[in-house]
XYZ file of C-alpha atoms in Angstrom:
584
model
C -17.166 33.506 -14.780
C -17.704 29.713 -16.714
C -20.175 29.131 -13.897
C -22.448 29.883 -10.817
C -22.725 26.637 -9.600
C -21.353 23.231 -9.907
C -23.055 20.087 -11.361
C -24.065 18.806 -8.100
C -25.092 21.741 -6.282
C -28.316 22.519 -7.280
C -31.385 21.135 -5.294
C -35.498 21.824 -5.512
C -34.510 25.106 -3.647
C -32.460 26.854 -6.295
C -35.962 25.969 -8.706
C -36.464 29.665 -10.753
C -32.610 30.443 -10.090
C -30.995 31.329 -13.470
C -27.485 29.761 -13.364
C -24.370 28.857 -15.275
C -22.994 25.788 -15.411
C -20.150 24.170 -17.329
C -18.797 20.601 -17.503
C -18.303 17.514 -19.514
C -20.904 15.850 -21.397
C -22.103 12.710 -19.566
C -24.439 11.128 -22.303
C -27.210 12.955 -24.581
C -30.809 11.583 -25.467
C -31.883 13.591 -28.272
C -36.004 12.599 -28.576
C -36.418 15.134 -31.485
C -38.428 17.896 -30.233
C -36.631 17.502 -26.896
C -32.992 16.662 -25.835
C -31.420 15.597 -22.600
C -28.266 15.994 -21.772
C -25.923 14.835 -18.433
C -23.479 17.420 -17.325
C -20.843 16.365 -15.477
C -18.040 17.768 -13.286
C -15.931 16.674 -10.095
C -19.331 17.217 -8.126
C -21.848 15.451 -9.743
C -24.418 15.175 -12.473
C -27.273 17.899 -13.759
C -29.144 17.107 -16.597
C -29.839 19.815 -19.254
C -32.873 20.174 -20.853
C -33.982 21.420 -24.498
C -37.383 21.737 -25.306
C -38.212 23.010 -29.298
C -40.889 25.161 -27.990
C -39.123 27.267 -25.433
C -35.839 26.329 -26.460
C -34.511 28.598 -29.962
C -33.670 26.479 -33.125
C -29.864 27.722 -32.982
C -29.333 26.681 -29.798
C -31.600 22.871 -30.301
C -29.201 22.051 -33.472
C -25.818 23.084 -31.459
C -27.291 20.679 -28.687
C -27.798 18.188 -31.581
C -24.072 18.300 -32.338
C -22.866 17.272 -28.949
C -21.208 14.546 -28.322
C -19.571 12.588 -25.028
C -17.068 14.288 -23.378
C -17.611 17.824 -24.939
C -17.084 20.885 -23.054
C -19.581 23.014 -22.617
C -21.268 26.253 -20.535
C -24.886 26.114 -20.103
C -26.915 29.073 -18.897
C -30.242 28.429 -18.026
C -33.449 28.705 -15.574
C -33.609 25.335 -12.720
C -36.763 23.621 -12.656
C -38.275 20.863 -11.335
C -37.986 17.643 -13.216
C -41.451 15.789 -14.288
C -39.869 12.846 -13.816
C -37.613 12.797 -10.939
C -34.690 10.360 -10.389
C -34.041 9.590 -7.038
C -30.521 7.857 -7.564
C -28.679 11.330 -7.893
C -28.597 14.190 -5.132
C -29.856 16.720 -8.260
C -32.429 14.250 -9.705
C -35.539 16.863 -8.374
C -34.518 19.345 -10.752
C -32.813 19.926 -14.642
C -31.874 23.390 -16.234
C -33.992 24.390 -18.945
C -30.780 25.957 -21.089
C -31.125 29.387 -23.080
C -27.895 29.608 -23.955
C -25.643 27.452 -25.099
C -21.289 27.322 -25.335
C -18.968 24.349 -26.488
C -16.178 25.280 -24.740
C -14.023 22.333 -26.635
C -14.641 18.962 -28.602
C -14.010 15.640 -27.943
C -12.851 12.590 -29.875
C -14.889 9.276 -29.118
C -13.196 8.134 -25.732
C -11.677 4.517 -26.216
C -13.693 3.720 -23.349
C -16.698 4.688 -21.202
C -16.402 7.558 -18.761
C -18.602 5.909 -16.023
C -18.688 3.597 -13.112
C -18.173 0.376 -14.570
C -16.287 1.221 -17.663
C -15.460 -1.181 -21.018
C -11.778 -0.329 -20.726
C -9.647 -2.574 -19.652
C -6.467 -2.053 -17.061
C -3.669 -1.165 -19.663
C -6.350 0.597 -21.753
C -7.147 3.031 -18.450
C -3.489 3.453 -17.585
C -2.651 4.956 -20.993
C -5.489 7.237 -21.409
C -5.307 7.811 -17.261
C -6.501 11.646 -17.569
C -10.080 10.369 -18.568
C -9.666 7.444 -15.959
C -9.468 9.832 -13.348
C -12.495 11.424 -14.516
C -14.602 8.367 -13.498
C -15.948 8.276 -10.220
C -14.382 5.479 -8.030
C -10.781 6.801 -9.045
C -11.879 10.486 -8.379
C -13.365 9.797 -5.530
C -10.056 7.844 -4.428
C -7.910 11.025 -4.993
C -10.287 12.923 -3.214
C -10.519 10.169 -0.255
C -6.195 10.459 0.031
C -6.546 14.163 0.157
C -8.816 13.435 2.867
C -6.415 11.002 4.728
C -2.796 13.312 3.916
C -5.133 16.416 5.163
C -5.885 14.303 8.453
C -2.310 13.409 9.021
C -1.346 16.837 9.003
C -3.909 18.362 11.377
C -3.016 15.503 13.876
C 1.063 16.050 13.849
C 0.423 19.598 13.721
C -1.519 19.942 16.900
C 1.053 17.080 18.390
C 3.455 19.849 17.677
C 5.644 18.504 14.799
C 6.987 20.720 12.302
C 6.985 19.504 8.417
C 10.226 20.250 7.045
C 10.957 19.337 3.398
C 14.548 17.533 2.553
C 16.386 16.934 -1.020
C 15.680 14.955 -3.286
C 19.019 14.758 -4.849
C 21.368 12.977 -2.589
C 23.925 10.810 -2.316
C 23.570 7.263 -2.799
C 24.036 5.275 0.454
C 23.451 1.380 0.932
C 19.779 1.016 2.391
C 18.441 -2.084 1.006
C 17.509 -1.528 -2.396
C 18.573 -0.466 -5.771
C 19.041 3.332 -5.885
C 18.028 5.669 -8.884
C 21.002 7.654 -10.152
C 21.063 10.892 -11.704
C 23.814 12.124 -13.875
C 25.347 15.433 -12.890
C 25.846 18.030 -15.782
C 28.106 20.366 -13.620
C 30.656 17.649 -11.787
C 31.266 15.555 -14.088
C 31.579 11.812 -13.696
C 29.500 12.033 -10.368
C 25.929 11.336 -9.860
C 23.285 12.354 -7.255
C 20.908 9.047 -6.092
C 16.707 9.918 -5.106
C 15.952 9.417 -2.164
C 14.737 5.480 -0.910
C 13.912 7.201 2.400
C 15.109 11.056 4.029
C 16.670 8.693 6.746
C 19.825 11.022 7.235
C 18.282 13.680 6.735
C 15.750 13.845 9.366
C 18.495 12.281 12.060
C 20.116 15.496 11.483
C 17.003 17.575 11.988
C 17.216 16.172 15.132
C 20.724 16.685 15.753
C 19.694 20.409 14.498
C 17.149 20.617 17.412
C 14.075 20.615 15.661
C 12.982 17.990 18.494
C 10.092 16.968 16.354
C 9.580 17.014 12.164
C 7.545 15.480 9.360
C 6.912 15.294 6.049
C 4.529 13.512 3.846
C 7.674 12.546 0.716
C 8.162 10.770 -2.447
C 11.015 7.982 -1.947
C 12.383 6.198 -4.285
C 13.831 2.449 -5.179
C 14.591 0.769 -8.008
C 13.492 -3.122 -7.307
C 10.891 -5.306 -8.815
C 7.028 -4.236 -8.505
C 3.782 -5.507 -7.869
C -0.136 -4.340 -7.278
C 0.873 -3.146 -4.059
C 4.667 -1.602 -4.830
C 5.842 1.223 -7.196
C 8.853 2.929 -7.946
C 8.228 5.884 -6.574
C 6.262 6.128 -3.614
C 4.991 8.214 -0.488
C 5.910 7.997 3.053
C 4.492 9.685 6.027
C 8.218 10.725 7.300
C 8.649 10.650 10.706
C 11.459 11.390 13.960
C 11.215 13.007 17.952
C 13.987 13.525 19.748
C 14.572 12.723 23.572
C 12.048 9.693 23.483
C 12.443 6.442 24.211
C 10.389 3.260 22.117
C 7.396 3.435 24.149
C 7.211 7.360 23.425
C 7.011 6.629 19.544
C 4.470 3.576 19.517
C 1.983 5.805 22.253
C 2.167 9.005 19.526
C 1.864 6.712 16.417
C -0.934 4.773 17.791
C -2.433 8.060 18.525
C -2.231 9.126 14.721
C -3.636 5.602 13.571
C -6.726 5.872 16.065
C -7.910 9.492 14.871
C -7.347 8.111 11.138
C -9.572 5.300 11.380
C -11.945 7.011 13.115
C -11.946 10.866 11.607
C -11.922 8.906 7.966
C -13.786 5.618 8.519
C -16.060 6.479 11.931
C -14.214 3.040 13.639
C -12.986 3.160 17.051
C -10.075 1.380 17.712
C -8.878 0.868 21.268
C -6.647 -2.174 21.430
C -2.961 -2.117 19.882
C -1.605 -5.328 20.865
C 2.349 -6.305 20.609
C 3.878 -8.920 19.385
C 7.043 -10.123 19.115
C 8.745 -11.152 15.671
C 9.763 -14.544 16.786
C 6.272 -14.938 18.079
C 4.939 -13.470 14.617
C 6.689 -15.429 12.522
C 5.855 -18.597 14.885
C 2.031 -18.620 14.745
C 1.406 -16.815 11.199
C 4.320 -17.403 9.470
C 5.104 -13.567 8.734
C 6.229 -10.424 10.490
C 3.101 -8.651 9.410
C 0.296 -10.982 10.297
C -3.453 -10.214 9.971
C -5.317 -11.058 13.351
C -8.814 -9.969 12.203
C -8.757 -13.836 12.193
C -7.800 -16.600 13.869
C -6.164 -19.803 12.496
C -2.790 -19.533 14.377
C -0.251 -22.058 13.178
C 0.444 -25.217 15.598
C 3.626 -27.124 15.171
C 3.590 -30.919 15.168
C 7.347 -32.000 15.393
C 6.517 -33.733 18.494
C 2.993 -35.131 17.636
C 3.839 -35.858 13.808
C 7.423 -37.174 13.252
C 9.095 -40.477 14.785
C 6.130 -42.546 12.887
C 6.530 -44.184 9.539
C 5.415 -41.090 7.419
C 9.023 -40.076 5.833
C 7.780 -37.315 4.376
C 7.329 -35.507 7.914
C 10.432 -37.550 9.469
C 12.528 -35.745 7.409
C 11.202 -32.529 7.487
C 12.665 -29.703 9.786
C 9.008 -28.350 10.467
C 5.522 -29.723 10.101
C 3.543 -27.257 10.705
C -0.426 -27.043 10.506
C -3.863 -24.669 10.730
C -7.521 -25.270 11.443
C -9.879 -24.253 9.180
C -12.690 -23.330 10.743
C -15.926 -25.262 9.067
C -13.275 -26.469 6.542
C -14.765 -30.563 6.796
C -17.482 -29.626 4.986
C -15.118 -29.363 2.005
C -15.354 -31.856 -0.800
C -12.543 -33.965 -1.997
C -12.401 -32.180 -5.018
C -12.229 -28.717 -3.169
C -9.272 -30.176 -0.906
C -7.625 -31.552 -4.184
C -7.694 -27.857 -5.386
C -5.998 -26.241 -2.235
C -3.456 -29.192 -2.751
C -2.900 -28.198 -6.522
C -2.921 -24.050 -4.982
C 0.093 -25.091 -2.669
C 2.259 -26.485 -5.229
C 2.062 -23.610 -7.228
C 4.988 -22.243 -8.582
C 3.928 -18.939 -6.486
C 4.034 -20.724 -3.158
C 6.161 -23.682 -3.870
C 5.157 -26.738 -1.514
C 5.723 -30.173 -2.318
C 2.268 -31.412 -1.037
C -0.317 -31.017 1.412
C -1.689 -33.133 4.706
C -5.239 -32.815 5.561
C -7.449 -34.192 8.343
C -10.899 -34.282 8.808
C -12.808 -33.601 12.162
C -15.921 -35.211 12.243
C -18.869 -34.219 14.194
C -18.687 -37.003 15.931
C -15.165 -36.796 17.548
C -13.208 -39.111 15.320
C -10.901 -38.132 12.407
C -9.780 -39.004 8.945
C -6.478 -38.076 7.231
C -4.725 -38.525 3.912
C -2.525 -40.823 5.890
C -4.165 -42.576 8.036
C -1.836 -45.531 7.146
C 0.422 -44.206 9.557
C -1.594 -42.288 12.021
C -4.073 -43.389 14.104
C -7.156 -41.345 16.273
C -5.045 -40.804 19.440
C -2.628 -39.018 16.596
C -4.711 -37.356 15.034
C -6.533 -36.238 18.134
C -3.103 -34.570 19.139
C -2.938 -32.882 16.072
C -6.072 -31.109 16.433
C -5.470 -29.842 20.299
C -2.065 -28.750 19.188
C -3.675 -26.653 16.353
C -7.200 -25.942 18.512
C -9.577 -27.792 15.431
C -12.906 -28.364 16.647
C -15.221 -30.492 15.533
C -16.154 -29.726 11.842
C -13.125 -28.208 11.193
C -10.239 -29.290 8.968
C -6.391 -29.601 9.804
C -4.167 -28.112 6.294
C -0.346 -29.774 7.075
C 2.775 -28.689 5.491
C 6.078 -29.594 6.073
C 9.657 -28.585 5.112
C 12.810 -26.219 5.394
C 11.339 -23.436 8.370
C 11.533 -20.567 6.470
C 10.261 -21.923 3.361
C 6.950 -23.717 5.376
C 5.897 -21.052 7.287
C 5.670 -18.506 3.907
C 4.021 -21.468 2.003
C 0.955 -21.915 5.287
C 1.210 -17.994 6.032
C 0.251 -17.876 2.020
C -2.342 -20.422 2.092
C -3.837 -18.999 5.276
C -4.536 -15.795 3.537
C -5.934 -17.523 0.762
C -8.279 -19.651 3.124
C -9.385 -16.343 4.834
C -10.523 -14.462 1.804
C -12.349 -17.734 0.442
C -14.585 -17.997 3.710
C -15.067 -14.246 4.080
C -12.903 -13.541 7.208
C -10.629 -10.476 5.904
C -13.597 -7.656 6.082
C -12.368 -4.447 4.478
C -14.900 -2.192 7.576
C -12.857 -3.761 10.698
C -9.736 -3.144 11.812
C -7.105 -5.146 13.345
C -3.951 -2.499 14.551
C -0.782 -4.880 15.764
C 2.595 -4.128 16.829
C 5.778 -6.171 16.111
C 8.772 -5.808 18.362
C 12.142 -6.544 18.692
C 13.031 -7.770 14.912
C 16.631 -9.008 14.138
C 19.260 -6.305 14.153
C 21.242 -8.185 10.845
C 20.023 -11.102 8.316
C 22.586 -13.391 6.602
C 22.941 -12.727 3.219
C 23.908 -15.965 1.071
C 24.978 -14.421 -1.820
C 27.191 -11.683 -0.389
C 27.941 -14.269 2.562
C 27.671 -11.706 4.781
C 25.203 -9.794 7.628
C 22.776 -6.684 6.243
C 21.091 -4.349 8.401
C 17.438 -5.725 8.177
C 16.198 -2.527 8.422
C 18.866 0.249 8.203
C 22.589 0.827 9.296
C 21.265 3.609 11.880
C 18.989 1.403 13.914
C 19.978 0.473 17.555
C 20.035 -2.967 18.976
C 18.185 -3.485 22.221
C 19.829 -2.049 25.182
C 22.475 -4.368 26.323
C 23.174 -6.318 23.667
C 25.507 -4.556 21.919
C 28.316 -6.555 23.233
C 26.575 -9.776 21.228
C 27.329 -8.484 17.999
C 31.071 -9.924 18.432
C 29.993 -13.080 19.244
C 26.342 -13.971 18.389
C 25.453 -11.212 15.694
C 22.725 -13.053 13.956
C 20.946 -13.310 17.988
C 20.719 -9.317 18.398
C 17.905 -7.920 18.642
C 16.779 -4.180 16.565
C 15.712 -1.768 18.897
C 12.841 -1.619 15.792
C 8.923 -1.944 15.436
C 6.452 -2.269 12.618
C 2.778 -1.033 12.574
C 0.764 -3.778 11.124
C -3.137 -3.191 9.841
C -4.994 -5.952 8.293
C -2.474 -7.850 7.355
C -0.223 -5.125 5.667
C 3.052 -3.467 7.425
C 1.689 0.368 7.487
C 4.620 1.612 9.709
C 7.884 1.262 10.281
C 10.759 2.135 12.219
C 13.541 2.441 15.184
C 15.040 4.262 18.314
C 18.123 5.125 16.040
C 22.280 5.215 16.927
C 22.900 8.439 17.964
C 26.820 8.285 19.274
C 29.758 7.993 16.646
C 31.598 4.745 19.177
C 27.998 2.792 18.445
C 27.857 3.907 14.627
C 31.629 3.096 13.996
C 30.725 -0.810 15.308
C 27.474 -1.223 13.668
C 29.218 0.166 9.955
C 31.985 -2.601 11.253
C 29.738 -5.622 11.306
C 28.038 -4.380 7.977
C 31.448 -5.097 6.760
C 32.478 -1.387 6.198
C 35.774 -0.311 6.479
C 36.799 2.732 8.790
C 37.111 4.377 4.928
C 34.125 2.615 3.385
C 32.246 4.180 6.101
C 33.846 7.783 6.044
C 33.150 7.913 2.379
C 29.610 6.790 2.600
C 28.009 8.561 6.436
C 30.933 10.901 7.362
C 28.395 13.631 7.110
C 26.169 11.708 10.160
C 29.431 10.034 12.301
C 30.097 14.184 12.625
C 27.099 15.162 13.434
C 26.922 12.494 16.202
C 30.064 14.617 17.336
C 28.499 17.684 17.816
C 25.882 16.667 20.713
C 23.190 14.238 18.813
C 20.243 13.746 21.136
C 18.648 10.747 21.790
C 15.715 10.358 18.897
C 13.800 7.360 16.962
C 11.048 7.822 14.747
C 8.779 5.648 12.165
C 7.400 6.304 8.125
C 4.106 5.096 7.188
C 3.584 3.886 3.817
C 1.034 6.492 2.316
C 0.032 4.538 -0.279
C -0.725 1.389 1.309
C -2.373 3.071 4.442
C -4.349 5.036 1.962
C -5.674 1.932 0.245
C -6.798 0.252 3.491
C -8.758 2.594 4.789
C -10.364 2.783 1.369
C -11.110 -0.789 1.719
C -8.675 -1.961 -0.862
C -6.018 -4.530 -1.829
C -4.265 -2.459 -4.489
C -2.518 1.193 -4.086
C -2.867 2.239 -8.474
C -6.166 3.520 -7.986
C -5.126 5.677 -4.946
C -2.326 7.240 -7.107
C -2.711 10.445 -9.667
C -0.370 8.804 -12.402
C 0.860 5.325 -11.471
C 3.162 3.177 -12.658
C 2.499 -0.549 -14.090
C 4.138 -3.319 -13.182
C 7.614 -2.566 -15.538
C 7.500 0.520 -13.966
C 6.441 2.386 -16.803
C 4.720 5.084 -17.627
C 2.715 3.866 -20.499
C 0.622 7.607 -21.079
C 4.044 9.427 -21.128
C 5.786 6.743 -22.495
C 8.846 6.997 -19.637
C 11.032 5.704 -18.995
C 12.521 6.537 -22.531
C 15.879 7.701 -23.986
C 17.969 10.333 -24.374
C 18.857 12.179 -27.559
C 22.915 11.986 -28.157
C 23.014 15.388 -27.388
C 21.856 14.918 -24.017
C 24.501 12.077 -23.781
C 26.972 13.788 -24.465
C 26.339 16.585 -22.360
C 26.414 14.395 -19.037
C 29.636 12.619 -20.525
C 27.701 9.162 -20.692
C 27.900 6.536 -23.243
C 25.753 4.113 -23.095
C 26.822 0.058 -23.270
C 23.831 -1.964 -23.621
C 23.924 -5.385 -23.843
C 21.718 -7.320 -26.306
């Protein structure tokens, strides 16, 4: 046995206990007839203690030898420290060590093993196994344990049944770019990892397992950010017999007992929205609510002046920034230079101040007046002290540019608070998106997903008006949850596949195993996926997913402790009858 305890077990109680403990070395302060050392393991801290008189001379000098990070057993007697330190739950009491055993040596670390570390991002990433030996990322492994263990227990006792699917597939059309593996043993073909086990759990339910889920890596190959990596986890959901209203009441279920089993929040209300509605007063189809700021259109109370700039414009849109007068010029000059960033593209920015005293003053009050101006503020609910942000442009490209800056105005005055929780639905999404560079409709979510009952018929004549039978889970800000009441008959599958633009062979070659299932008495069913990941990260009160994640990814999606992605020796190659054409 390497030990009795661990490094944070032992309290004032165990004093006069002789243990064994083992661990990493924390730090050592060697005072020459006495030397203190931190032992560390996933636990917590206990510091050693040598002491020349009671301590032999063999066992002093190997003490003298130890540096950070060494492995080493300790045996010893606990007593109670002289000088206690209240900022650890074992500061009462350090072992006064008899026997000592490096267990293995360590080089210098390139950077400090402790709470606020030297190293820097790419530094931590390649050297990751010591990373996760510092406390916030341990504890963030720990706290995901906490929330996968928590998702389990839940579906469990709502009487789903976790059933694992492949992951080598084929590769089917679902958004993004697949990642291909060669086969060794058909030769010429390849399997594709799965971006989602979407056919795979409609035929669990076609298989009458009536409710499944699994907690899976998916896979796509598409650009990455903080929040994004190649290969992530979903919580993988699908009932059968249910209709939407079914779904959102279990789901919501699952999100209430995770905030409150892993954050102590209760969280009652789950409003619904709808995505024109969404993307109407926020600009995005994942909009925070923790805070207000709701856009207000000004068409009507902005254009048919003299100001060209909003004549011409297909939207002018605007939000109130709550306190936001008491801005300087120069601070409104830098949100003006933060809109016309490359990142959010606007041209310029309109602002309006409202005074205390009821009147108002705009960058262009050559061509507005008070009554104008006044208009402007009920139509985006300013009060007094408040100021009015206006942008104007193409729709689309408007709404992302305030929806961007609204963010950024939240986090400057303090309003996105990691401890409070805003839960939203998002309803009724578009069935297909125009694509202008294939010219043609995509499934905005999948090929499988149902339009809303009774619309079906508008898919000959007005396909870009259906609506998706579909719903997001939103938190904070951040789309947690997704998902639809799914096709379930072959005649509905065939015409959906048809307005994707797939042939009748197109759409043998690529579903054929699915269109036969449907043949064979597919039930009713919808289900959702939760990103992992993200959820994971927000109710650890954090922006970014990497820390939340063993062995992540940076943004090239590499690997830069393995060194992967890498190549292939021609051996290899050859054996998978590849040859590779790269182009300089």
């Amino acid at each position: 046995m390497y030990r009795t305890h661990s490094c944070g077990e032992l309290r004032a109680a165990h004093s006069n206990t002789e243990v064994t403990l083992a661990g990493w070395v924390q730090g050592v302060r060697d005072k020459g007839f006495m030397i203190y050392i931190d032992l560390r393991d996933r636990y917590g801290i206990t510091q050693l203690y040598f002491d020349e008189e009671r301590t032999s001379k063999d066992i002093m000098e190997k003490a003298q030898k130890l540096g950070r990070e060494f492995v080493v057993q300790a045996k010893g007697t606990v007593v109670e420290r002289a000088s206690k330190n209240p900022n650890i739950p074992t500061g009462d009491i350090e072992v006064l060590v008899s026997e000592l055993n490096i267990l293995n040596t360590s080089l210098v670390p390139p950077f400090t093993i402790e709470d606020n570390t030297d190293g820097g991002d790419d530094l931590r990433m390649k050297y990751r196994y010591l990373d996760i030996r510092r406390n916030p990322v341990k504890e963030s492994l720990i706290f995901r344990h906490k929330v996968a263990q928590a998702v389990r227990n839940y579906l469990s006792g709502e009487g789903f049944i976790e059933v694992e699917t492949p992951y080598l597939i084929k590769s089917t059309p679902e958004g993004a770019r697949d990642f291909v593996v060669p086969s060794r043993m058909n030769e010429g073909q390849f399997y594709a990892l799965p971006q989602s086990p979407q056919t795979f759990k409609q035929l669990l339910m076609v298989g009458g397992m009536d409710k499944y889920f699994q907690i899976v890596k998916c896979f796509r190959d598409e650009d990455l950010r903080a929040d994004r990596q190649p290969e992530f986890t979903q919580i993988d959901c699908e009932m059968a017999f249910v209709e939407q209203e079914d779904i959102l009441n279990t789901f919501e279920g699952l999100t209430r007992h995770l905030i409150k089993e892993i954050n102590g929040v209760e969280v009652e209300k789950f409003p619904r929205m709808l995505y024109d509605d969404a993307m109407r007063l926020y600009g995005n189809d994942k909009p925070d609510i923790r805070f207000g700021m709701e856009f207000g259109e000004l068409n009507e109370v902005a254009q048919h002046k003299d100001f060209n700039v909003f004549n011409s414009a297909e939207l002018v849109v605007g939000i109130a920034v709550p306190g936001g007068n008491s801005y300087t010029r120069k601070e409104i000059d830098k949100l003006i230079d933060w809109v016309k960033r490359p990142q959010i593209g606007a041209l310029g920015m309109v602002y309006c101040r409202c005074n205390e005293d009821g009147t108002y003053k705009s960058s262009v009050d050559k061509f507005y007046d008070q009554d104008d101006l006044a208009k402007w503020a009920e139509v985006t609910g300013a009060n007094k002290g408040d100021l009015i942000c206006v942008l104007s442009g193409e729709t689309n490209k408007v709404r992302a540019q305030l929806s961007a800056l609204r963010m950024e105005l939240a986090e400057r005055l303090g309003l996105r608070k990691a401890d409070e929780f805003a839960p939203l639905w998002v309803m009724d999404f578009p069935l297909l998106e125009w694509d202008e560079e294939t010219e043609r409709y995509h499934a905005m979510h999948h090929p499988f997903t149902s339009p809303k009952p009774g619309q079906l018929e508008l898919l000959d004549t007005k396909p870009g008006e259906v609506k998706a039978n579909a719903y997001d889970l939103v938190l904070n800000g951040n789309e947690i949850g997704g998902g639809s009441i799914r096709i379930h008959d072959k005649p509905t599958q065939a015409i959906m596949l048809k307005h994707l633009g797939f042939s009748e062979e197109e759409a043998r070659a690529q579903f054929g195993f699915l269109i036969d299932a449907f043949e064979y008495g597919a039930p009713p069913h919808g289900g959702i996926a939760f990103g992992l990941d993200r959820l994971v990260a927000i109710l650890g009160g954090q922006e970014t997913i990497r820390d939340f994640i063993a062995f992540p990814k940076n943004n090239s999606g590499r690997d830069v402790m393995i060194d992967a992605p890498a190549p292939i020796d021609e051996d290899q190659l050859d054996e998978l009858n590849l040859k590779l054409n790269l182009k300089s």
